[in-house]
Coordinates of C-alpha atoms (C1' of nucleotides) in Angstrom, one line a residue:
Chain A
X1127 CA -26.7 44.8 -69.3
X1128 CA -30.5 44.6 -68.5
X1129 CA -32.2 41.7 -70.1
X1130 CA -34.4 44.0 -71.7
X1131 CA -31.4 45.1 -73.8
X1132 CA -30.6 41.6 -74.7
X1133 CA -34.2 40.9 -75.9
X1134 CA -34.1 44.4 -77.9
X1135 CA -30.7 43.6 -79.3
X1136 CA -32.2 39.7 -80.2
X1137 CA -35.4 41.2 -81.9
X1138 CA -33.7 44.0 -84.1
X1139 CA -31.2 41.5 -85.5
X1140 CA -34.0 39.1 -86.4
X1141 CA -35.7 42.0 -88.0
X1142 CA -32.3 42.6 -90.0
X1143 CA -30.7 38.9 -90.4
X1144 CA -34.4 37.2 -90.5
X1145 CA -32.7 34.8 -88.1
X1146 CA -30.4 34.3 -85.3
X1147 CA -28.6 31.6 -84.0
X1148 CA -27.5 30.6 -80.3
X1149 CA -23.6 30.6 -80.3
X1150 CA -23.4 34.0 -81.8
X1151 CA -25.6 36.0 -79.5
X1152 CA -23.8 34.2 -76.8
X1153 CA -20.6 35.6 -78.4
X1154 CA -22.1 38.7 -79.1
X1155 CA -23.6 39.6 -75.6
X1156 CA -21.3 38.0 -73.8
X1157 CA -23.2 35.7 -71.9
X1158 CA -24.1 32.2 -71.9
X1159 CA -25.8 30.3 -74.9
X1160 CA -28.6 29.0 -71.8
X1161 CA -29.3 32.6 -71.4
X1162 CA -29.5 33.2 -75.0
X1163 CA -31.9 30.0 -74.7
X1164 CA -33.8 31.1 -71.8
X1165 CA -34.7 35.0 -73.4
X1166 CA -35.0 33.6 -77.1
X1167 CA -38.3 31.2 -74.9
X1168 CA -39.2 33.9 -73.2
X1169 CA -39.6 35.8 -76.7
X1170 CA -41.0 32.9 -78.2
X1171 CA -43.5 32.3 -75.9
X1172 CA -44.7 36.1 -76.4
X1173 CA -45.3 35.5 -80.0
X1174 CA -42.4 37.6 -81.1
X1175 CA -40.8 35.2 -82.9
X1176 CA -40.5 31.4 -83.8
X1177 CA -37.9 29.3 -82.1
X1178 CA -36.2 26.7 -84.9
X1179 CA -33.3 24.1 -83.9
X1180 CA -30.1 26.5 -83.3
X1181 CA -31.9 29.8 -82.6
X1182 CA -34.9 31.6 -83.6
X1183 CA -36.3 33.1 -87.0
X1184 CA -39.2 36.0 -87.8
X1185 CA -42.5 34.3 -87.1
X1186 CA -44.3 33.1 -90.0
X1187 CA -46.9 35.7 -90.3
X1188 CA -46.6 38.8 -88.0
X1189 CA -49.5 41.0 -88.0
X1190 CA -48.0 44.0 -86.3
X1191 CA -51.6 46.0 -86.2
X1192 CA -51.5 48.9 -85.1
X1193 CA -54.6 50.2 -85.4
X1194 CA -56.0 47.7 -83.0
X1195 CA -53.2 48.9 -80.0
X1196 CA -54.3 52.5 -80.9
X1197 CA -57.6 52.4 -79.4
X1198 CA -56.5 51.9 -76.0
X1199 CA -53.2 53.5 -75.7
X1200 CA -53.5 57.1 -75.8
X1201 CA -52.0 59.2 -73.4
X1202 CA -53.2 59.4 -69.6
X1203 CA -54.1 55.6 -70.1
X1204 CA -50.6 54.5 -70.8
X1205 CA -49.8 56.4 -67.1
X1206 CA -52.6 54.4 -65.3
X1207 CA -51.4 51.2 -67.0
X1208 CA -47.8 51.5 -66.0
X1209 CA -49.0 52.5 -62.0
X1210 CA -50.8 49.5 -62.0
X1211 CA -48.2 46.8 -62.7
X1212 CA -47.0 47.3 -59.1
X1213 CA -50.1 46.3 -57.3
X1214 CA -50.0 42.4 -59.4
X1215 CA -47.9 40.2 -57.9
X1216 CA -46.9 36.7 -59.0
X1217 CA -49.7 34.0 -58.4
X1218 CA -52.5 36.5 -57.5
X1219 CA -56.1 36.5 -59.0
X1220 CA -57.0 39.6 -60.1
X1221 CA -60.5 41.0 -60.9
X1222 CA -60.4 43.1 -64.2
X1223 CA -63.6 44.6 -65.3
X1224 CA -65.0 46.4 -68.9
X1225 CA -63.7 49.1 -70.5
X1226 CA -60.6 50.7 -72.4
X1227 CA -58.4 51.6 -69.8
X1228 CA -58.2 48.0 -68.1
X1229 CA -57.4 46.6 -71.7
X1230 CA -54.2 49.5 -70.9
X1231 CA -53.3 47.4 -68.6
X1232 CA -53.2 44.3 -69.9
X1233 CA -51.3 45.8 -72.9
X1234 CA -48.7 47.3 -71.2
X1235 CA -48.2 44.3 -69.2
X1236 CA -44.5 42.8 -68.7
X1237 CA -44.0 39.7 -71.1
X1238 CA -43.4 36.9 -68.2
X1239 CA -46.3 38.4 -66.2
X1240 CA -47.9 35.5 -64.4
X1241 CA -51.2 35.4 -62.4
X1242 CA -54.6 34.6 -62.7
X1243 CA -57.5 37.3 -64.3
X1244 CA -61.0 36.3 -64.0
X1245 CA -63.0 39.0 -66.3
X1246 CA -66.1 39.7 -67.9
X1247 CA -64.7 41.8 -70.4
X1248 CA -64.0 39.9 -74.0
X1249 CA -61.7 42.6 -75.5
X1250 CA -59.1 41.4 -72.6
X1251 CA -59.1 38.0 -74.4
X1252 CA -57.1 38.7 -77.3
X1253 CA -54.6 40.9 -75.3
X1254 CA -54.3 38.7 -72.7
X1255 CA -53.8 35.3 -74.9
X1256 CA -50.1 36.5 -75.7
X1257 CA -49.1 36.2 -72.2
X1258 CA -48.8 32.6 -71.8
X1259 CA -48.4 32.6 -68.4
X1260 CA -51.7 34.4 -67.3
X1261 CA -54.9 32.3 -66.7
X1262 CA -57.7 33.5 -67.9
X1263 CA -61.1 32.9 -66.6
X1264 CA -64.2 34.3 -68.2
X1265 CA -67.5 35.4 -66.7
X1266 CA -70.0 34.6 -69.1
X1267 CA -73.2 36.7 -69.3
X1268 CA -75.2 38.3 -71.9
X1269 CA -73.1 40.0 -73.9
X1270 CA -73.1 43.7 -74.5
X1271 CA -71.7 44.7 -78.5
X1272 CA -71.0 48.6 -77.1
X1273 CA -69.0 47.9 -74.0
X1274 CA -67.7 44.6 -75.3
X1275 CA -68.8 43.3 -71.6
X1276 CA -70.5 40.2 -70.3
X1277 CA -73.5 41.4 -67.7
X1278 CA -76.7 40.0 -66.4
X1279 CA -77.5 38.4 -63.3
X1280 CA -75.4 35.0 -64.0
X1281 CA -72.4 36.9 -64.5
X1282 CA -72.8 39.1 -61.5
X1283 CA -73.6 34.9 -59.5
X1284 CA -70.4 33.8 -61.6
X1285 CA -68.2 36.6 -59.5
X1286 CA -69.5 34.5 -55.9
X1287 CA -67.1 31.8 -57.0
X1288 CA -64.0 33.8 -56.7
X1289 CA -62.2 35.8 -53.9
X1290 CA -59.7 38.1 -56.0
X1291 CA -56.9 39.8 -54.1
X1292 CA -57.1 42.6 -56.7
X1293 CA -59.7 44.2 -58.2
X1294 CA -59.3 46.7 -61.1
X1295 CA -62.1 48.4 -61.4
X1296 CA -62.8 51.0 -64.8
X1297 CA -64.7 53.7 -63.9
X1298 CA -67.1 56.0 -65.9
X1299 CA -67.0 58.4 -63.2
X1300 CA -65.6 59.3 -60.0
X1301 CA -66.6 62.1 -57.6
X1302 CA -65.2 62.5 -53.3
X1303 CA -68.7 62.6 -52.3
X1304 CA -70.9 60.9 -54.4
X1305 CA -68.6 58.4 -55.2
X1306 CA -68.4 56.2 -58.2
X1307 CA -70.9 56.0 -60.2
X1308 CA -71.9 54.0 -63.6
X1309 CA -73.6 54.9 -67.0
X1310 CA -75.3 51.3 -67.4
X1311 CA -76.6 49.7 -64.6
X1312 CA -75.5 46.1 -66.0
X1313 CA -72.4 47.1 -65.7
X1314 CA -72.6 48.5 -62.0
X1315 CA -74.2 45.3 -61.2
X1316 CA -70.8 43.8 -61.9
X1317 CA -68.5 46.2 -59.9
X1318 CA -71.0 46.2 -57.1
X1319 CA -70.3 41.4 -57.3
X1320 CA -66.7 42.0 -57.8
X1321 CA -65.8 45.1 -55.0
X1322 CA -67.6 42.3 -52.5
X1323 CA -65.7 39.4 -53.6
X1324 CA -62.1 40.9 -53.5
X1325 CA -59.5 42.1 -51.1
X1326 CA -58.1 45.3 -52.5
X1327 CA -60.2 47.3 -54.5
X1328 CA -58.5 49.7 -56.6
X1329 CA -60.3 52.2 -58.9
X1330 CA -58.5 53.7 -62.3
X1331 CA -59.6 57.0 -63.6
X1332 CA -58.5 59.5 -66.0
X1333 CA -58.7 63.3 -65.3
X1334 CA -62.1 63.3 -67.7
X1335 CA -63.6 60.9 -65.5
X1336 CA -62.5 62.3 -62.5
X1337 CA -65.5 64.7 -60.6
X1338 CA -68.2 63.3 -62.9
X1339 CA -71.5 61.8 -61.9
X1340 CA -73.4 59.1 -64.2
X1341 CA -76.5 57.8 -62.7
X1342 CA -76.0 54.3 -61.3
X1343 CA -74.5 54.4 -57.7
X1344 CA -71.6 51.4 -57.7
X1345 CA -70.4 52.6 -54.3
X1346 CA -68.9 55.3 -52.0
X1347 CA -65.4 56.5 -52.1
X1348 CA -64.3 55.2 -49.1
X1349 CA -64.8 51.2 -50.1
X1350 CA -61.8 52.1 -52.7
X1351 CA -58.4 51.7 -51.4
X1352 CA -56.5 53.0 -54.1
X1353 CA -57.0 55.4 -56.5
X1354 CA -54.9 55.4 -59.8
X1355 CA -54.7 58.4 -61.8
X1356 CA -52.8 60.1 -65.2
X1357 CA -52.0 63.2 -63.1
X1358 CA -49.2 63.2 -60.5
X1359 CA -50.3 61.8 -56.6
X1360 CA -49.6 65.2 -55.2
X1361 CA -51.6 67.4 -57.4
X1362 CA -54.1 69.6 -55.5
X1363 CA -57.0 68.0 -57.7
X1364 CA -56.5 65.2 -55.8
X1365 CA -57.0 66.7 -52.4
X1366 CA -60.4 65.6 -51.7
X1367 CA -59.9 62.1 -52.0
X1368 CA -56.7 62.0 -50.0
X1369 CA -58.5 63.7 -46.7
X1370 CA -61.1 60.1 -47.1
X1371 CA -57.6 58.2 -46.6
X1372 CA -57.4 57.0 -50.2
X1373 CA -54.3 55.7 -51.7
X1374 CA -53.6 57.9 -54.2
X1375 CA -51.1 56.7 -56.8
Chain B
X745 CA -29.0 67.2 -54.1
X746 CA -32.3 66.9 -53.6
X747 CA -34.5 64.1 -54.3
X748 CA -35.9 66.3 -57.6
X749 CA -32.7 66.7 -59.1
X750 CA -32.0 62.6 -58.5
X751 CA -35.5 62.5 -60.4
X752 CA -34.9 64.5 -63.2
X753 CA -31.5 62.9 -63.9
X754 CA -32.9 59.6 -64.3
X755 CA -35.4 60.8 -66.7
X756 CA -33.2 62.4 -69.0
X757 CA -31.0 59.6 -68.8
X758 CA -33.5 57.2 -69.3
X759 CA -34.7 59.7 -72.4
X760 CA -31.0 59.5 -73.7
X761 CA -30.6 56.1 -73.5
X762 CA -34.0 54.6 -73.2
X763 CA -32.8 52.7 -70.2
X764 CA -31.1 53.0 -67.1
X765 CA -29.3 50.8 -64.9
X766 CA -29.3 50.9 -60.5
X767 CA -25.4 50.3 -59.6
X768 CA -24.6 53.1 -62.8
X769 CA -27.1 56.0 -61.4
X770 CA -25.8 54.8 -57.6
X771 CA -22.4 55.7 -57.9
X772 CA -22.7 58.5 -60.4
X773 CA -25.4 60.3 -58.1
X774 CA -23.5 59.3 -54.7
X775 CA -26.5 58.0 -53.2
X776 CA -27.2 53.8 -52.2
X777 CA -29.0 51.2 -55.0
X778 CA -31.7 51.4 -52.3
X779 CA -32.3 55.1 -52.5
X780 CA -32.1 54.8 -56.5
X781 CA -34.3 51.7 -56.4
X782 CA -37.0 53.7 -54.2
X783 CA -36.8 56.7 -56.5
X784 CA -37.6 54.3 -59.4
X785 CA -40.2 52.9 -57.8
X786 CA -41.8 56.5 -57.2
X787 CA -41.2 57.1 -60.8
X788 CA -43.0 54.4 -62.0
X789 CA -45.8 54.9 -59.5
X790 CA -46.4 57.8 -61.5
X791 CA -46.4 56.4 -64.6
X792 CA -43.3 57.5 -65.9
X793 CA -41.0 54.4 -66.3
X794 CA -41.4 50.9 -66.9
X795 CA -39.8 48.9 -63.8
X796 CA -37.3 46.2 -64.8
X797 CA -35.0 43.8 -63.0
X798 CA -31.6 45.9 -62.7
X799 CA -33.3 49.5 -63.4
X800 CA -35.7 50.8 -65.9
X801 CA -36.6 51.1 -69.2
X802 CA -39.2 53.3 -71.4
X803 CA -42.9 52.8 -71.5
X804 CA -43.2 52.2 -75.2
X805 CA -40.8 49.7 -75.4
X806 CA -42.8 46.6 -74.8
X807 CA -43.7 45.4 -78.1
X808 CA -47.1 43.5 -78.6
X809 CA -48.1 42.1 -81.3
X810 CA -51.9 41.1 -82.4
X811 CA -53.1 38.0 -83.1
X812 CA -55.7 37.6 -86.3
X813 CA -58.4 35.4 -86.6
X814 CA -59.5 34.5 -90.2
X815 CA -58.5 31.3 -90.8
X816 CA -61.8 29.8 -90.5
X817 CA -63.1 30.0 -94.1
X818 CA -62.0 27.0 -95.9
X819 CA -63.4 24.9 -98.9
X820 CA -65.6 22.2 -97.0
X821 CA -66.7 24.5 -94.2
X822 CA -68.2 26.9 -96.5
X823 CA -70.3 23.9 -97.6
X824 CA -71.1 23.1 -94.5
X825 CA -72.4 26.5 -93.1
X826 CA -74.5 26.7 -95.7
X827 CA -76.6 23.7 -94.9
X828 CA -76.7 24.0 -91.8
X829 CA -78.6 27.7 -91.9
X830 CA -81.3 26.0 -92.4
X831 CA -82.2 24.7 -88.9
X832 CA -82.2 28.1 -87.2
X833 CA -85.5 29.6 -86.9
X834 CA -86.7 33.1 -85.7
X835 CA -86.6 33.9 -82.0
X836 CA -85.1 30.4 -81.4
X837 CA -82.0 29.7 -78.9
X838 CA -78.7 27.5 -80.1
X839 CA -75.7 26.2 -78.7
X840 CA -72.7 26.9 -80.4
X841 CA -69.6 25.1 -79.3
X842 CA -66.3 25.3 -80.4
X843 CA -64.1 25.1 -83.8
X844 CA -63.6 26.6 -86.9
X845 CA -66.6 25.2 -88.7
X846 CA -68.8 26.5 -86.0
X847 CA -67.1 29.6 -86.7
X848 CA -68.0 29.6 -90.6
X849 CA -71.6 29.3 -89.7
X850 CA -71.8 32.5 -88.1
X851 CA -70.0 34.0 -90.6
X852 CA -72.0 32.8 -93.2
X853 CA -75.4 33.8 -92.2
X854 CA -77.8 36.4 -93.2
X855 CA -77.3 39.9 -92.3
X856 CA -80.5 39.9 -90.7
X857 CA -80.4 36.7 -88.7
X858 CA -82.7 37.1 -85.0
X859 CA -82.0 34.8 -82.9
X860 CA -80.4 34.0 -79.6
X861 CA -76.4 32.3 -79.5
X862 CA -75.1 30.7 -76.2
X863 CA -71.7 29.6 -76.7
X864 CA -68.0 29.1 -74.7
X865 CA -66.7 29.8 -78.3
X866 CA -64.8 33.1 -78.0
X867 CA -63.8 33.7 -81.6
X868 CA -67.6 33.5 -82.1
X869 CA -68.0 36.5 -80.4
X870 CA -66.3 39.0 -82.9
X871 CA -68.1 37.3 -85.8
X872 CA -71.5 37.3 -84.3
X873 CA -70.8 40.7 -83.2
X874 CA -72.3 42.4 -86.7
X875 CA -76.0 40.7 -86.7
X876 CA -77.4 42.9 -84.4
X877 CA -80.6 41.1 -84.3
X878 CA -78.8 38.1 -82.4
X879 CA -78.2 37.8 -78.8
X880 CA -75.0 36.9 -77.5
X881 CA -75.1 34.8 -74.5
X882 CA -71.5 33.6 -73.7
X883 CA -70.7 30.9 -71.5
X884 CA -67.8 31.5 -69.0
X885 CA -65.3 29.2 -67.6
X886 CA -61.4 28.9 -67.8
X887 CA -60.3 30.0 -71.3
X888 CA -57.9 28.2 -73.4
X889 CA -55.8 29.6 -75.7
X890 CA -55.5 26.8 -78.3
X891 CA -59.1 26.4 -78.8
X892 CA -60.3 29.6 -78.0
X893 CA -63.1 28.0 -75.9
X894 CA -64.0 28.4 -72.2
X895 CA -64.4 25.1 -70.2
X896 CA -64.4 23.5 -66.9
X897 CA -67.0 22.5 -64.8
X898 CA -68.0 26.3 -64.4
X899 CA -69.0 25.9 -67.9
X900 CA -71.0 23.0 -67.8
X901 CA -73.4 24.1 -65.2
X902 CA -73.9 27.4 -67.4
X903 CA -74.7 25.1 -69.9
X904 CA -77.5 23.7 -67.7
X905 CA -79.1 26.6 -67.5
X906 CA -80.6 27.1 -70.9
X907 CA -82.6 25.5 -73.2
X908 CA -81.8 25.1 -77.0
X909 CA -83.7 24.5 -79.5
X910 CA -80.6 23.3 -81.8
X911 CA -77.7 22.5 -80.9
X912 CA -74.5 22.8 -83.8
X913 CA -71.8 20.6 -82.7
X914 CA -68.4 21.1 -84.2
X915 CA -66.6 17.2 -84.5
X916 CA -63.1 16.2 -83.7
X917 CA -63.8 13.0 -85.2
X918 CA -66.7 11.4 -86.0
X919 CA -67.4 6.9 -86.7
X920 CA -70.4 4.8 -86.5
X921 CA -69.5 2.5 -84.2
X922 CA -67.4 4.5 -81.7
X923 CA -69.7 7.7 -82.1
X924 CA -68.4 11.3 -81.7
X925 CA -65.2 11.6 -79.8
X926 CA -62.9 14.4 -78.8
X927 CA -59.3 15.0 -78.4
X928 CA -59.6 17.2 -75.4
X929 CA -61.6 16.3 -72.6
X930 CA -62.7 19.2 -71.3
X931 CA -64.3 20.4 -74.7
X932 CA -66.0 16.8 -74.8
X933 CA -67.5 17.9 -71.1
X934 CA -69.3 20.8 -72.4
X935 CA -70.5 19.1 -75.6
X936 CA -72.0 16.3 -73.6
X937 CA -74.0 19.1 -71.1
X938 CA -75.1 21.1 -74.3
X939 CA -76.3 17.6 -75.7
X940 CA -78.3 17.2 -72.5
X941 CA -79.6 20.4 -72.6
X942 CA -80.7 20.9 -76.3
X943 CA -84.1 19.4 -78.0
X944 CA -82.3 19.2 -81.1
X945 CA -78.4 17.9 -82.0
X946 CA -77.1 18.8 -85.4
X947 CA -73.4 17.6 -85.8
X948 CA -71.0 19.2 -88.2
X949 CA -67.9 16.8 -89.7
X950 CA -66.2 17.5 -92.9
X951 CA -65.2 14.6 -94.5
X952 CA -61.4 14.1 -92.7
X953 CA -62.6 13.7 -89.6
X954 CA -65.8 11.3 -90.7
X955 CA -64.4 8.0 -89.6
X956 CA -61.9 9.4 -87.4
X957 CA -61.4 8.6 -83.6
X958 CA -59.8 10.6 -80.6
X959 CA -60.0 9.1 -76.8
X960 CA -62.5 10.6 -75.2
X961 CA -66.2 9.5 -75.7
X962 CA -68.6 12.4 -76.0
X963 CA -71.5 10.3 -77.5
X964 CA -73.1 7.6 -79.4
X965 CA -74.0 8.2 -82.7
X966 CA -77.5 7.7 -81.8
X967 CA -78.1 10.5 -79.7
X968 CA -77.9 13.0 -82.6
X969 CA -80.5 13.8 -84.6
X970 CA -78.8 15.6 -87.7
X971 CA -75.3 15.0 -89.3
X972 CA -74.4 17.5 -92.1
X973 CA -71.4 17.0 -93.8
X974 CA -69.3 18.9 -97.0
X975 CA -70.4 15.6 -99.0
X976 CA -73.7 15.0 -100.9
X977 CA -76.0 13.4 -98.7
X978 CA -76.7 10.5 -100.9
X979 CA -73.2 9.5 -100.6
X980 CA -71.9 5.9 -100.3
X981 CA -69.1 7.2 -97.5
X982 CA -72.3 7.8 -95.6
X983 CA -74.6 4.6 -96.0
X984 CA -73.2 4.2 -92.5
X985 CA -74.8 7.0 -90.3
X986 CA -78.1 6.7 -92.7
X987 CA -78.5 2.6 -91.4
X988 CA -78.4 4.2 -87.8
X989 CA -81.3 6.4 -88.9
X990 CA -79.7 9.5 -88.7
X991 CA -80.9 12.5 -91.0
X992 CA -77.5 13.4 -93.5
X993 CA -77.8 16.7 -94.6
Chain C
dA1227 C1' -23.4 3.1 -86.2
dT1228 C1' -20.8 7.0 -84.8
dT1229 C1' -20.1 11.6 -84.3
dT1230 C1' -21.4 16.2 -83.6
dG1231 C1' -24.1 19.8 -82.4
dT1232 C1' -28.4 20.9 -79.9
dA1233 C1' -31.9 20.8 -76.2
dC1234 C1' -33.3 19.8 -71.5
dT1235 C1' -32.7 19.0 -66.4
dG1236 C1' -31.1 20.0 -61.9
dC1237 C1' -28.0 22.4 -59.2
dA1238 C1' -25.2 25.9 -57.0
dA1239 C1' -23.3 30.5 -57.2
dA1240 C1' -24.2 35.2 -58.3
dT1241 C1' -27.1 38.8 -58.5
dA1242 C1' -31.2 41.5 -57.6
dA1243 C1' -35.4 42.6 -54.8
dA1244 C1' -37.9 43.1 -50.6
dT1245 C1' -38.0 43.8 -45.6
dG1246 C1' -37.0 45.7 -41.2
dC1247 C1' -34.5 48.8 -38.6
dA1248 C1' -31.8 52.7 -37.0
dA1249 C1' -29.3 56.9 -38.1
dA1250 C1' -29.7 61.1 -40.5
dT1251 C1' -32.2 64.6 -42.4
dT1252 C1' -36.1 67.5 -43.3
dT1253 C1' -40.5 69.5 -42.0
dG1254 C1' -44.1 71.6 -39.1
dC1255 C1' -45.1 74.2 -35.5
dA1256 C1' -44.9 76.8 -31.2
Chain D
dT157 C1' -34.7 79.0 -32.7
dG158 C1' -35.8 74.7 -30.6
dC159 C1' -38.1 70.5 -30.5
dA160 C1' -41.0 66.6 -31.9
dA161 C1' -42.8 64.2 -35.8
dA162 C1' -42.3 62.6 -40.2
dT163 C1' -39.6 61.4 -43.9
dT164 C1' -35.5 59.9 -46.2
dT165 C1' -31.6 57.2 -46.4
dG166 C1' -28.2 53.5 -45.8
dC167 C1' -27.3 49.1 -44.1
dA168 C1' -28.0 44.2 -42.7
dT169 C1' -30.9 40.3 -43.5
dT170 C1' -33.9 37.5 -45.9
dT171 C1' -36.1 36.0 -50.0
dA172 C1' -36.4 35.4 -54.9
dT173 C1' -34.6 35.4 -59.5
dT174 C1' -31.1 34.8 -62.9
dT175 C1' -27.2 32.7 -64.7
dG176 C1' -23.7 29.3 -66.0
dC177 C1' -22.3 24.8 -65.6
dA178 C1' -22.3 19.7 -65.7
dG179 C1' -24.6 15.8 -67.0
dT180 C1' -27.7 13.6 -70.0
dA181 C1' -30.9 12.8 -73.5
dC182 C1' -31.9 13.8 -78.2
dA183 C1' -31.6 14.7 -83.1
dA184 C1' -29.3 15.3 -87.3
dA185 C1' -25.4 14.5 -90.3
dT186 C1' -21.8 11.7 -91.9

DNA sequence: ATTTGTACTGCAAATAAATGCAAATTTGCA
DNA sequence: TGCAAATTTGCATTTATTTGCAGTACAAAT
């Protein structure tokens, strides 16, 4: 039995009971009370529900808004956010700039995720603030009420301080020979600090985005190593960034 | 049986049973954990599973839930805001640190306020976000969930940057003798570079934390100018602060 | 105060994941 | 078809994580 399945089954009888208790999961699923102990404070520490003496009951108030998750999880940006995971590993600091698809990410993260995000975009907060195991560092900056982004020249002098060895970078638009380019220059600013301070730079874009021009040059194709896309890593479309030796994922 | 077929068999397995396990699909495909383990992998490279220890699991099933953030207008504070809208002129520049009575200020203000906020408050940001004559400068450093504040020492030489005009400081706990002290030393940090950087100091205390005391010494009670409180000013409980020739609002 | 059930700690065994490598298989091309 | 190159696959090894257990500390109930 995956964990996952424990954690399901834990949540749905909490949903039906209101509470559960220790010694009867550990009946139930056939495995240890520690382990009941160790996935009801990896629950708990998500938020999902409150941990009481002898087990775990609903949370006091649990805001289950949806409208807020379905902003950013519509289709294609679900794909990118689950081909992402794989390039975070434990202990890493990872670069994660503006925009809707990098708050994909951070939603579709797994609940013990554990690294470091330094970021200058403020939607990530609240999404990120559930996963007590992620430290977050903000850019500050003058903030920017349409792309919910910190910019400016001290935010762009704030990136110096940090070597990430991932970079996620949200893209307006992508194109094999004009390369990526922004809408807002503030914002291109950014990428242009955070592509120079990290090790793998790896650029996200949806098939809207992809073979569009905006008019801010961030940087040519080939200082990307990876490309991550909603459309399949084979698909012909795809063609003429795979012959500049892009990753293509 | 080609690696396709292996492919489509875990998806509709996984669509069946919203999960699937590597020793189950190894010995019912005839092929090694390894092999299965690599075709997950692929699969979730392209989006189309969610990779967890022992197999795999559908996308949707990671459940997030949203944190709220109005549980800053209370009695006292109310009070307080008010008063202290009267300090902020036109075109000026404030410091705003962090708390919940910080927090009711913004909230509290005119529609058409115009002026510029620097802050390491992040639940500020939201609030402030509807005046669209004010400028949000935020201050970055390492973000803590509890408070919802960025410090560190990133933060305090942000701070030194800029120049307020008024500074609003939100009090842990605030005595005559002992001055203002915090509970949390990195938040007293950032209050004592804002103090240093600000021409005038305006601190907030509702009346359970006037007389209080934490550990850690942000300042004597001489070094602010204003002290506005959810009391009148003409209050005995005050006669304190008013002998050290401090302005009670 | 004593008893009982609960929570935390460190540890070792079990289990799973990642890595490197060689054999087997498929693919591209003459 | 034949052959080399590339890819896929299984296996052995190393590394990391999870799990159950024992001991102990703690808290509540009697």
């Amino acid at each position: 039995m995956l964990r996952e399945e424990r954690f399901d089954h834990i949540i749905s009888l909490l949903k039906r009971d209101g509470k559960v208790a220790y010694d009867l999961l550990s009946a139930e699923l056939n495995v240890s009370e520690d382990t009941i102990r160790r996935d009801i404070e990896t629950l708990h520490s998500n938020g999902l529900l409150a941990k009481v003496r002898g087990g775990a009951i609903l949370p006091s108030r649990n805001p289950l808004s949806f409208q807020n998750r379905t902003a950013y999880l519509t289709e294609g940006k679900d794909v990118i956010a689950l081909k992402a995971q794989q390039f975070i590993k434990k202990g890493q600091t990872v670069f994660m700039d503006g925009g809707t698809t990098i708050c994909a990410i951070a939603a579709h993260l797994p609940l013990d995720s554990n690294f470091r995000v330094v970021t200058n975009n403020q939607a990530l907060i609240p999404i990120l603030s559930k996963f007590k195991e992620i430290e977050i560092i903000v850019l500050g900056g003058v903030y920017n009420r349409n792309t919910e982004t910190n910019t400016g020249v001290k935010t762009c002098e704030e990136v110096k301080h940090y070597v990430a060895d991932v970079y996620f970078m949200g893209t307006c638009a992508v194109q094999s020979k004009f390369g990526i380019t922004a809408a807002i220059n503030e914002d291109g600013e950014v990428k242009q600090a955070m592509l120079n301070s990290s090790i793998k730079k790896i650029a996200l874009s949806n098939t809207e985005k992809l073979d569009g021009v905006h008019s801010f040059k961030v940087c040519d194709m080939q200082e990307i190593d990876v490309l991550i896309t909603d459309i399949p890593s084979d698909d012909s479309r795809l063609d003429a960034y795979r012959n500049l030796g892009i990753k293509l994922v």
